[in-house]
Amino acid sequence: MVRTPLTPWERRRGEKLGALLREARGERSMVEIAAAAGLSVETLRKIETGRAPTPAFFTIAALASVLGLPMEKLAAAAAAGADEGDRAALTA
């Protein structure tokens, strides 16, 4: 399977998501959070570092639940910083 390259905005969005999740995790270990969310530690690591910038919805929902983050906050963070070209692509 050939994966379509990510746009610069998709990479920035993944980095923002990772930073938000790391901040919400605080002092808790990756092992603790990954286990509670039903993920592997490697998957969580990839999301937090932006190496998996487009994780599945249910993965994010599980992390949000474990971390006590409202989905609205995650959605707002993901949309923040989009330029006009990015917004046009989202509505197309």
JSON list of N, CA, C and O in Angstrom, two decimals, residues 26-81:
[
{"chain": "A", "resi": 26, "resn": "GLY", "atom": "N", "xyz": [0.98, 14.58, 31.58]},
{"chain": "A", "resi": 26, "resn": "GLY", "atom": "CA", "xyz": [1.73, 15.06, 32.74]},
{"chain": "A", "resi": 26, "resn": "GLY", "atom": "C", "xyz": [2.78, 14.09, 33.20]},
{"chain": "A", "resi": 26, "resn": "GLY", "atom": "O", "xyz": [3.59, 13.62, 32.40]},
{"chain": "A", "resi": 27, "resn": "GLU", "atom": "N", "xyz": [2.75, 13.76, 34.46]},
{"chain": "A", "resi": 27, "resn": "GLU", "atom": "CA", "xyz": [3.74, 12.88, 35.07]},
{"chain": "A", "resi": 27, "resn": "GLU", "atom": "C", "xyz": [3.40, 11.39, 34.91]},
{"chain": "A", "resi": 27, "resn": "GLU", "atom": "O", "xyz": [4.20, 10.53, 35.27]},
{"chain": "A", "resi": 28, "resn": "ARG", "atom": "N", "xyz": [2.21, 11.11, 34.40]},
{"chain": "A", "resi": 28, "resn": "ARG", "atom": "CA", "xyz": [1.83, 9.69, 34.22]},
{"chain": "A", "resi": 28, "resn": "ARG", "atom": "C", "xyz": [2.67, 9.06, 33.12]},
{"chain": "A", "resi": 28, "resn": "ARG", "atom": "O", "xyz": [3.03, 9.71, 32.15]},
{"chain": "A", "resi": 29, "resn": "SER", "atom": "N", "xyz": [2.96, 7.80, 33.27]},
{"chain": "A", "resi": 29, "resn": "SER", "atom": "CA", "xyz": [3.83, 7.13, 32.29]},
{"chain": "A", "resi": 29, "resn": "SER", "atom": "C", "xyz": [3.06, 6.79, 31.02]},
{"chain": "A", "resi": 29, "resn": "SER", "atom": "O", "xyz": [1.83, 6.64, 31.03]},
{"chain": "A", "resi": 30, "resn": "MET", "atom": "N", "xyz": [3.83, 6.65, 29.94]},
{"chain": "A", "resi": 30, "resn": "MET", "atom": "CA", "xyz": [3.24, 6.21, 28.68]},
{"chain": "A", "resi": 30, "resn": "MET", "atom": "C", "xyz": [2.63, 4.82, 28.83]},
{"chain": "A", "resi": 30, "resn": "MET", "atom": "O", "xyz": [1.58, 4.55, 28.25]},
{"chain": "A", "resi": 31, "resn": "VAL", "atom": "N", "xyz": [3.29, 3.98, 29.59]},
{"chain": "A", "resi": 31, "resn": "VAL", "atom": "CA", "xyz": [2.80, 2.61, 29.80]},
{"chain": "A", "resi": 31, "resn": "VAL", "atom": "C", "xyz": [1.42, 2.64, 30.45]},
{"chain": "A", "resi": 31, "resn": "VAL", "atom": "O", "xyz": [0.49, 1.94, 30.01]},
{"chain": "A", "resi": 32, "resn": "GLU", "atom": "N", "xyz": [1.27, 3.45, 31.48]},
{"chain": "A", "resi": 32, "resn": "GLU", "atom": "CA", "xyz": [-0.01, 3.56, 32.19]},
{"chain": "A", "resi": 32, "resn": "GLU", "atom": "C", "xyz": [-1.12, 4.05, 31.26]},
{"chain": "A", "resi": 32, "resn": "GLU", "atom": "O", "xyz": [-2.22, 3.47, 31.22]},
{"chain": "A", "resi": 33, "resn": "ILE", "atom": "N", "xyz": [-0.86, 5.11, 30.52]},
{"chain": "A", "resi": 33, "resn": "ILE", "atom": "CA", "xyz": [-1.88, 5.69, 29.65]},
{"chain": "A", "resi": 33, "resn": "ILE", "atom": "C", "xyz": [-2.21, 4.76, 28.48]},
{"chain": "A", "resi": 33, "resn": "ILE", "atom": "O", "xyz": [-3.37, 4.55, 28.15]},
{"chain": "A", "resi": 34, "resn": "ALA", "atom": "N", "xyz": [-1.18, 4.20, 27.87]},
{"chain": "A", "resi": 34, "resn": "ALA", "atom": "CA", "xyz": [-1.41, 3.29, 26.74]},
{"chain": "A", "resi": 34, "resn": "ALA", "atom": "C", "xyz": [-2.25, 2.09, 27.18]},
{"chain": "A", "resi": 34, "resn": "ALA", "atom": "O", "xyz": [-3.21, 1.71, 26.49]},
{"chain": "A", "resi": 35, "resn": "ALA", "atom": "N", "xyz": [-1.91, 1.50, 28.32]},
{"chain": "A", "resi": 35, "resn": "ALA", "atom": "CA", "xyz": [-2.66, 0.35, 28.81]},
{"chain": "A", "resi": 35, "resn": "ALA", "atom": "C", "xyz": [-4.11, 0.71, 29.09]},
{"chain": "A", "resi": 35, "resn": "ALA", "atom": "O", "xyz": [-5.03, -0.02, 28.71]},
{"chain": "A", "resi": 36, "resn": "ALA", "atom": "N", "xyz": [-4.33, 1.85, 29.72]},
{"chain": "A", "resi": 36, "resn": "ALA", "atom": "CA", "xyz": [-5.70, 2.27, 30.05]},
{"chain": "A", "resi": 36, "resn": "ALA", "atom": "C", "xyz": [-6.52, 2.57, 28.79]},
{"chain": "A", "resi": 36, "resn": "ALA", "atom": "O", "xyz": [-7.73, 2.37, 28.78]},
{"chain": "A", "resi": 37, "resn": "ALA", "atom": "N", "xyz": [-5.85, 3.02, 27.72]},
{"chain": "A", "resi": 37, "resn": "ALA", "atom": "CA", "xyz": [-6.55, 3.35, 26.47]},
{"chain": "A", "resi": 37, "resn": "ALA", "atom": "C", "xyz": [-6.63, 2.16, 25.53]},
{"chain": "A", "resi": 37, "resn": "ALA", "atom": "O", "xyz": [-7.27, 2.24, 24.47]},
{"chain": "A", "resi": 38, "resn": "GLY", "atom": "N", "xyz": [-5.98, 1.05, 25.89]},
{"chain": "A", "resi": 38, "resn": "GLY", "atom": "CA", "xyz": [-6.01, -0.14, 25.03]},
{"chain": "A", "resi": 38, "resn": "GLY", "atom": "C", "xyz": [-5.09, -0.02, 23.82]},
{"chain": "A", "resi": 38, "resn": "GLY", "atom": "O", "xyz": [-5.37, -0.60, 22.77]},
{"chain": "A", "resi": 39, "resn": "LEU", "atom": "N", "xyz": [-3.98, 0.72, 23.98]},
{"chain": "A", "resi": 39, "resn": "LEU", "atom": "CA", "xyz": [-3.03, 0.92, 22.89]},
{"chain": "A", "resi": 39, "resn": "LEU", "atom": "C", "xyz": [-1.68, 0.34, 23.27]},
{"chain": "A", "resi": 39, "resn": "LEU", "atom": "O", "xyz": [-1.39, 0.15, 24.44]},
{"chain": "A", "resi": 40, "resn": "SER", "atom": "N", "xyz": [-0.85, 0.16, 22.26]},
{"chain": "A", "resi": 40, "resn": "SER", "atom": "CA", "xyz": [0.53, -0.20, 22.56]},
{"chain": "A", "resi": 40, "resn": "SER", "atom": "C", "xyz": [1.28, 1.08, 22.93]},
{"chain": "A", "resi": 40, "resn": "SER", "atom": "O", "xyz": [0.90, 2.18, 22.52]},
{"chain": "A", "resi": 41, "resn": "VAL", "atom": "N", "xyz": [2.34, 0.92, 23.69]},
{"chain": "A", "resi": 41, "resn": "VAL", "atom": "CA", "xyz": [3.17, 2.07, 24.06]},
{"chain": "A", "resi": 41, "resn": "VAL", "atom": "C", "xyz": [3.76, 2.69, 22.80]},
{"chain": "A", "resi": 41, "resn": "VAL", "atom": "O", "xyz": [3.86, 3.91, 22.68]},
{"chain": "A", "resi": 42, "resn": "GLU", "atom": "N", "xyz": [4.15, 1.86, 21.84]},
{"chain": "A", "resi": 42, "resn": "GLU", "atom": "CA", "xyz": [4.73, 2.37, 20.60]},
{"chain": "A", "resi": 42, "resn": "GLU", "atom": "C", "xyz": [3.73, 3.23, 19.82]},
{"chain": "A", "resi": 42, "resn": "GLU", "atom": "O", "xyz": [4.09, 4.27, 19.27]},
{"chain": "A", "resi": 43, "resn": "THR", "atom": "N", "xyz": [2.47, 2.84, 19.80]},
{"chain": "A", "resi": 43, "resn": "THR", "atom": "CA", "xyz": [1.45, 3.65, 19.13]},
{"chain": "A", "resi": 43, "resn": "THR", "atom": "C", "xyz": [1.32, 5.01, 19.82]},
{"chain": "A", "resi": 43, "resn": "THR", "atom": "O", "xyz": [1.30, 6.05, 19.16]},
{"chain": "A", "resi": 44, "resn": "LEU", "atom": "N", "xyz": [1.25, 5.01, 21.14]},
{"chain": "A", "resi": 44, "resn": "LEU", "atom": "CA", "xyz": [1.16, 6.26, 21.88]},
{"chain": "A", "resi": 44, "resn": "LEU", "atom": "C", "xyz": [2.40, 7.12, 21.62]},
{"chain": "A", "resi": 44, "resn": "LEU", "atom": "O", "xyz": [2.30, 8.32, 21.41]},
{"chain": "A", "resi": 45, "resn": "ARG", "atom": "N", "xyz": [3.56, 6.50, 21.62]},
{"chain": "A", "resi": 45, "resn": "ARG", "atom": "CA", "xyz": [4.81, 7.24, 21.37]},
{"chain": "A", "resi": 45, "resn": "ARG", "atom": "C", "xyz": [4.77, 7.90, 19.99]},
{"chain": "A", "resi": 45, "resn": "ARG", "atom": "O", "xyz": [5.13, 9.07, 19.82]},
{"chain": "A", "resi": 46, "resn": "LYS", "atom": "N", "xyz": [4.31, 7.16, 18.99]},
{"chain": "A", "resi": 46, "resn": "LYS", "atom": "CA", "xyz": [4.24, 7.71, 17.63]},
{"chain": "A", "resi": 46, "resn": "LYS", "atom": "C", "xyz": [3.27, 8.88, 17.55]},
{"chain": "A", "resi": 46, "resn": "LYS", "atom": "O", "xyz": [3.53, 9.88, 16.88]},
{"chain": "A", "resi": 47, "resn": "ILE", "atom": "N", "xyz": [2.14, 8.77, 18.23]},
{"chain": "A", "resi": 47, "resn": "ILE", "atom": "CA", "xyz": [1.16, 9.86, 18.23]},
{"chain": "A", "resi": 47, "resn": "ILE", "atom": "C", "xyz": [1.74, 11.07, 18.94]},
{"chain": "A", "resi": 47, "resn": "ILE", "atom": "O", "xyz": [1.65, 12.20, 18.44]},
{"chain": "A", "resi": 48, "resn": "GLU", "atom": "N", "xyz": [2.34, 10.86, 20.10]},
{"chain": "A", "resi": 48, "resn": "GLU", "atom": "CA", "xyz": [2.87, 11.98, 20.88]},
{"chain": "A", "resi": 48, "resn": "GLU", "atom": "C", "xyz": [4.03, 12.70, 20.19]},
{"chain": "A", "resi": 48, "resn": "GLU", "atom": "O", "xyz": [4.23, 13.89, 20.40]},
{"chain": "A", "resi": 49, "resn": "THR", "atom": "N", "xyz": [4.78, 11.98, 19.37]},
{"chain": "A", "resi": 49, "resn": "THR", "atom": "CA", "xyz": [5.92, 12.61, 18.68]},
{"chain": "A", "resi": 49, "resn": "THR", "atom": "C", "xyz": [5.55, 13.13, 17.30]},
{"chain": "A", "resi": 49, "resn": "THR", "atom": "O", "xyz": [6.38, 13.71, 16.61]},
{"chain": "A", "resi": 50, "resn": "GLY", "atom": "N", "xyz": [4.30, 12.92, 16.87]},
{"chain": "A", "resi": 50, "resn": "GLY", "atom": "CA", "xyz": [3.87, 13.39, 15.57]},
{"chain": "A", "resi": 50, "resn": "GLY", "atom": "C", "xyz": [4.22, 12.45, 14.44]},
{"chain": "A", "resi": 50, "resn": "GLY", "atom": "O", "xyz": [3.98, 12.76, 13.27]},
{"chain": "A", "resi": 51, "resn": "ARG", "atom": "N", "xyz": [4.79, 11.29, 14.75]},
{"chain": "A", "resi": 51, "resn": "ARG", "atom": "CA", "xyz": [5.13, 10.32, 13.70]},
{"chain": "A", "resi": 51, "resn": "ARG", "atom": "C", "xyz": [3.91, 9.58, 13.20]},
{"chain": "A", "resi": 51, "resn": "ARG", "atom": "O", "xyz": [3.97, 8.93, 12.15]},
{"chain": "A", "resi": 52, "resn": "ALA", "atom": "N", "xyz": [2.80, 9.65, 13.91]},
{"chain": "A", "resi": 52, "resn": "ALA", "atom": "CA", "xyz": [1.52, 9.10, 13.47]},
{"chain": "A", "resi": 52, "resn": "ALA", "atom": "C", "xyz": [0.52, 10.26, 13.55]},
{"chain": "A", "resi": 52, "resn": "ALA", "atom": "O", "xyz": [-0.28, 10.34, 14.48]},
{"chain": "A", "resi": 53, "resn": "PRO", "atom": "N", "xyz": [0.60, 11.20, 12.59]},
{"chain": "A", "resi": 53, "resn": "PRO", "atom": "CA", "xyz": [-0.17, 12.43, 12.70]},
{"chain": "A", "resi": 53, "resn": "PRO", "atom": "C", "xyz": [-1.66, 12.31, 12.40]},
{"chain": "A", "resi": 53, "resn": "PRO", "atom": "O", "xyz": [-2.40, 13.24, 12.64]},
{"chain": "A", "resi": 54, "resn": "THR", "atom": "N", "xyz": [-2.10, 11.17, 11.91]},
{"chain": "A", "resi": 54, "resn": "THR", "atom": "CA", "xyz": [-3.52, 11.00, 11.60]},
{"chain": "A", "resi": 54, "resn": "THR", "atom": "C", "xyz": [-4.05, 9.71, 12.23]},
{"chain": "A", "resi": 54, "resn": "THR", "atom": "O", "xyz": [-4.49, 8.81, 11.52]},
{"chain": "A", "resi": 55, "resn": "PRO", "atom": "N", "xyz": [-4.04, 9.62, 13.55]},
{"chain": "A", "resi": 55, "resn": "PRO", "atom": "CA", "xyz": [-4.54, 8.41, 14.21]},
{"chain": "A", "resi": 55, "resn": "PRO", "atom": "C", "xyz": [-6.05, 8.26, 14.03]},
{"chain": "A", "resi": 55, "resn": "PRO", "atom": "O", "xyz": [-6.76, 9.24, 13.77]},
{"chain": "A", "resi": 56, "resn": "ALA", "atom": "N", "xyz": [-6.51, 7.05, 14.18]},
{"chain": "A", "resi": 56, "resn": "ALA", "atom": "CA", "xyz": [-7.93, 6.76, 14.03]},
{"chain": "A", "resi": 56, "resn": "ALA", "atom": "C", "xyz": [-8.76, 7.49, 15.09]},
{"chain": "A", "resi": 56, "resn": "ALA", "atom": "O", "xyz": [-8.28, 7.74, 16.22]},
{"chain": "A", "resi": 57, "resn": "PHE", "atom": "N", "xyz": [-9.98, 7.81, 14.74]},
{"chain": "A", "resi": 57, "resn": "PHE", "atom": "CA", "xyz": [-10.89, 8.52, 15.65]},
{"chain": "A", "resi": 57, "resn": "PHE", "atom": "C", "xyz": [-11.03, 7.79, 16.99]},
{"chain": "A", "resi": 57, "resn": "PHE", "atom": "O", "xyz": [-10.94, 8.40, 18.05]},
{"chain": "A", "resi": 58, "resn": "PHE", "atom": "N", "xyz": [-11.23, 6.48, 16.95]},
{"chain": "A", "resi": 58, "resn": "PHE", "atom": "CA", "xyz": [-11.46, 5.74, 18.19]},
{"chain": "A", "resi": 58, "resn": "PHE", "atom": "C", "xyz": [-10.20, 5.68, 19.05]},
{"chain": "A", "resi": 58, "resn": "PHE", "atom": "O", "xyz": [-10.30, 5.59, 20.27]},
{"chain": "A", "resi": 59, "resn": "THR", "atom": "N", "xyz": [-9.04, 5.76, 18.45]},
{"chain": "A", "resi": 59, "resn": "THR", "atom": "CA", "xyz": [-7.80, 5.84, 19.20]},
{"chain": "A", "resi": 59, "resn": "THR", "atom": "C", "xyz": [-7.75, 7.15, 19.97]},
{"chain": "A", "resi": 59, "resn": "THR", "atom": "O", "xyz": [-7.45, 7.17, 21.17]},
{"chain": "A", "resi": 60, "resn": "ILE", "atom": "N", "xyz": [-8.07, 8.23, 19.30]},
{"chain": "A", "resi": 60, "resn": "ILE", "atom": "CA", "xyz": [-8.08, 9.55, 19.94]},
{"chain": "A", "resi": 60, "resn": "ILE", "atom": "C", "xyz": [-9.18, 9.62, 21.00]},
{"chain": "A", "resi": 60, "resn": "ILE", "atom": "O", "xyz": [-8.97, 10.17, 22.08]},
{"chain": "A", "resi": 61, "resn": "ALA", "atom": "N", "xyz": [-10.34, 9.05, 20.71]},
{"chain": "A", "resi": 61, "resn": "ALA", "atom": "CA", "xyz": [-11.43, 9.05, 21.69]},
{"chain": "A", "resi": 61, "resn": "ALA", "atom": "C", "xyz": [-11.02, 8.30, 22.95]},
{"chain": "A", "resi": 61, "resn": "ALA", "atom": "O", "xyz": [-11.30, 8.76, 24.07]},
{"chain": "A", "resi": 62, "resn": "ALA", "atom": "N", "xyz": [-10.32, 7.17, 22.80]},
{"chain": "A", "resi": 62, "resn": "ALA", "atom": "CA", "xyz": [-9.88, 6.41, 23.97]},
{"chain": "A", "resi": 62, "resn": "ALA", "atom": "C", "xyz": [-8.86, 7.20, 24.78]},
{"chain": "A", "resi": 62, "resn": "ALA", "atom": "O", "xyz": [-8.93, 7.26, 26.01]},
{"chain": "A", "resi": 63, "resn": "LEU", "atom": "N", "xyz": [-7.91, 7.84, 24.09]},
{"chain": "A", "resi": 63, "resn": "LEU", "atom": "CA", "xyz": [-6.92, 8.66, 24.79]},
{"chain": "A", "resi": 63, "resn": "LEU", "atom": "C", "xyz": [-7.57, 9.84, 25.49]},
{"chain": "A", "resi": 63, "resn": "LEU", "atom": "O", "xyz": [-7.24, 10.16, 26.64]},
{"chain": "A", "resi": 64, "resn": "ALA", "atom": "N", "xyz": [-8.50, 10.50, 24.82]},
{"chain": "A", "resi": 64, "resn": "ALA", "atom": "CA", "xyz": [-9.20, 11.64, 25.42]},
{"chain": "A", "resi": 64, "resn": "ALA", "atom": "C", "xyz": [-9.91, 11.21, 26.69]},
{"chain": "A", "resi": 64, "resn": "ALA", "atom": "O", "xyz": [-9.86, 11.92, 27.71]},
{"chain": "A", "resi": 65, "resn": "SER", "atom": "N", "xyz": [-10.56, 10.07, 26.65]},
{"chain": "A", "resi": 65, "resn": "SER", "atom": "CA", "xyz": [-11.28, 9.57, 27.82]},
{"chain": "A", "resi": 65, "resn": "SER", "atom": "C", "xyz": [-10.32, 9.30, 28.98]},
{"chain": "A", "resi": 65, "resn": "SER", "atom": "O", "xyz": [-10.57, 9.74, 30.11]},
{"chain": "A", "resi": 66, "resn": "VAL", "atom": "N", "xyz": [-9.24, 8.62, 28.71]},
{"chain": "A", "resi": 66, "resn": "VAL", "atom": "CA", "xyz": [-8.26, 8.28, 29.76]},
{"chain": "A", "resi": 66, "resn": "VAL", "atom": "C", "xyz": [-7.61, 9.54, 30.32]},
{"chain": "A", "resi": 66, "resn": "VAL", "atom": "O", "xyz": [-7.37, 9.63, 31.53]},
{"chain": "A", "resi": 67, "resn": "LEU", "atom": "N", "xyz": [-7.34, 10.52, 29.46]},
{"chain": "A", "resi": 67, "resn": "LEU", "atom": "CA", "xyz": [-6.65, 11.74, 29.90]},
{"chain": "A", "resi": 67, "resn": "LEU", "atom": "C", "xyz": [-7.60, 12.81, 30.43]},
{"chain": "A", "resi": 67, "resn": "LEU", "atom": "O", "xyz": [-7.15, 13.85, 30.91]},
{"chain": "A", "resi": 68, "resn": "GLY", "atom": "N", "xyz": [-8.91, 12.59, 30.30]},
{"chain": "A", "resi": 68, "resn": "GLY", "atom": "CA", "xyz": [-9.87, 13.58, 30.76]},
{"chain": "A", "resi": 68, "resn": "GLY", "atom": "C", "xyz": [-9.91, 14.81, 29.87]},
{"chain": "A", "resi": 68, "resn": "GLY", "atom": "O", "xyz": [-10.21, 15.91, 30.34]},
{"chain": "A", "resi": 69, "resn": "LEU", "atom": "N", "xyz": [-9.61, 14.64, 28.59]},
{"chain": "A", "resi": 69, "resn": "LEU", "atom": "CA", "xyz": [-9.64, 15.75, 27.63]},
{"chain": "A", "resi": 69, "resn": "LEU", "atom": "C", "xyz": [-10.96, 15.76, 26.88]},
{"chain": "A", "resi": 69, "resn": "LEU", "atom": "O", "xyz": [-11.36, 14.73, 26.33]},
{"chain": "A", "resi": 70, "resn": "PRO", "atom": "N", "xyz": [-11.64, 16.88, 26.81]},
{"chain": "A", "resi": 70, "resn": "PRO", "atom": "CA", "xyz": [-12.86, 16.95, 26.01]},
{"chain": "A", "resi": 70, "resn": "PRO", "atom": "C", "xyz": [-12.51, 16.84, 24.52]},
{"chain": "A", "resi": 70, "resn": "PRO", "atom": "O", "xyz": [-11.52, 17.42, 24.06]},
{"chain": "A", "resi": 71, "resn": "MET", "atom": "N", "xyz": [-13.30, 16.09, 23.78]},
{"chain": "A", "resi": 71, "resn": "MET", "atom": "CA", "xyz": [-13.08, 15.95, 22.34]},
{"chain": "A", "resi": 71, "resn": "MET", "atom": "C", "xyz": [-13.12, 17.32, 21.64]},
{"chain": "A", "resi": 71, "resn": "MET", "atom": "O", "xyz": [-12.42, 17.53, 20.66]},
{"chain": "A", "resi": 72, "resn": "GLU", "atom": "N", "xyz": [-13.92, 18.24, 22.17]},
{"chain": "A", "resi": 72, "resn": "GLU", "atom": "CA", "xyz": [-14.01, 19.57, 21.58]},
{"chain": "A", "resi": 72, "resn": "GLU", "atom": "C", "xyz": [-12.66, 20.29, 21.63]},
{"chain": "A", "resi": 72, "resn": "GLU", "atom": "O", "xyz": [-12.29, 20.99, 20.70]},
{"chain": "A", "resi": 73, "resn": "LYS", "atom": "N", "xyz": [-11.94, 20.09, 22.71]},
{"chain": "A", "resi": 73, "resn": "LYS", "atom": "CA", "xyz": [-10.62, 20.71, 22.85]},
{"chain": "A", "resi": 73, "resn": "LYS", "atom": "C", "xyz": [-9.65, 20.13, 21.83]},
{"chain": "A", "resi": 73, "resn": "LYS", "atom": "O", "xyz": [-8.87, 20.86, 21.22]},
{"chain": "A", "resi": 74, "resn": "LEU", "atom": "N", "xyz": [-9.70, 18.82, 21.63]},
{"chain": "A", "resi": 74, "resn": "LEU", "atom": "CA", "xyz": [-8.84, 18.19, 20.64]},
{"chain": "A", "resi": 74, "resn": "LEU", "atom": "C", "xyz": [-9.18, 18.65, 19.23]},
{"chain": "A", "resi": 74, "resn": "LEU", "atom": "O", "xyz": [-8.29, 18.91, 18.42]},
{"chain": "A", "resi": 75, "resn": "ALA", "atom": "N", "xyz": [-10.47, 18.76, 18.94]},
{"chain": "A", "resi": 75, "resn": "ALA", "atom": "CA", "xyz": [-10.90, 19.21, 17.62]},
{"chain": "A", "resi": 75, "resn": "ALA", "atom": "C", "xyz": [-10.45, 20.64, 17.36]},
{"chain": "A", "resi": 75, "resn": "ALA", "atom": "O", "xyz": [-9.97, 20.98, 16.28]},
{"chain": "A", "resi": 76, "resn": "ALA", "atom": "N", "xyz": [-10.59, 21.50, 18.37]},
{"chain": "A", "resi": 76, "resn": "ALA", "atom": "CA", "xyz": [-10.18, 22.90, 18.22]},
{"chain": "A", "resi": 76, "resn": "ALA", "atom": "C", "xyz": [-8.67, 22.99, 18.01]},
{"chain": "A", "resi": 76, "resn": "ALA", "atom": "O", "xyz": [-8.20, 23.77, 17.18]},
{"chain": "A", "resi": 77, "resn": "ALA", "atom": "N", "xyz": [-7.91, 22.18, 18.74]},
{"chain": "A", "resi": 77, "resn": "ALA", "atom": "CA", "xyz": [-6.45, 22.19, 18.58]},
{"chain": "A", "resi": 77, "resn": "ALA", "atom": "C", "xyz": [-6.06, 21.71, 17.20]},
{"chain": "A", "resi": 77, "resn": "ALA", "atom": "O", "xyz": [-5.13, 22.23, 16.59]},
{"chain": "A", "resi": 78, "resn": "ALA", "atom": "N", "xyz": [-6.79, 20.72, 16.68]},
{"chain": "A", "resi": 78, "resn": "ALA", "atom": "CA", "xyz": [-6.47, 20.19, 15.36]},
{"chain": "A", "resi": 78, "resn": "ALA", "atom": "C", "xyz": [-6.76, 21.20, 14.26]},
{"chain": "A", "resi": 78, "resn": "ALA", "atom": "O", "xyz": [-6.04, 21.28, 13.27]},
{"chain": "A", "resi": 79, "resn": "ALA", "atom": "N", "xyz": [-7.79, 21.99, 14.44]},
{"chain": "A", "resi": 79, "resn": "ALA", "atom": "CA", "xyz": [-8.18, 22.97, 13.42]},
{"chain": "A", "resi": 79, "resn": "ALA", "atom": "C", "xyz": [-7.39, 24.27, 13.53]},
{"chain": "A", "resi": 79, "resn": "ALA", "atom": "O", "xyz": [-7.26, 25.00, 12.55]},
{"chain": "A", "resi": 80, "resn": "ALA", "atom": "N", "xyz": [-6.84, 24.55, 14.68]},
{"chain": "A", "resi": 80, "resn": "ALA", "atom": "CA", "xyz": [-6.11, 25.81, 14.91]},
{"chain": "A", "resi": 80, "resn": "ALA", "atom": "C", "xyz": [-4.88, 25.87, 14.01]},
{"chain": "A", "resi": 80, "resn": "ALA", "atom": "O", "xyz": [-4.20, 24.89, 13.79]},
{"chain": "A", "resi": 81, "resn": "GLY", "atom": "N", "xyz": [-4.65, 27.04, 13.48]},
{"chain": "A", "resi": 81, "resn": "GLY", "atom": "CA", "xyz": [-3.45, 27.25, 12.68]},
{"chain": "A", "resi": 81, "resn": "GLY", "atom": "C", "xyz": [-3.59, 26.88, 11.22]},
{"chain": "A", "resi": 81, "resn": "GLY", "atom": "O", "xyz": [-2.65, 27.01, 10.47]}
]
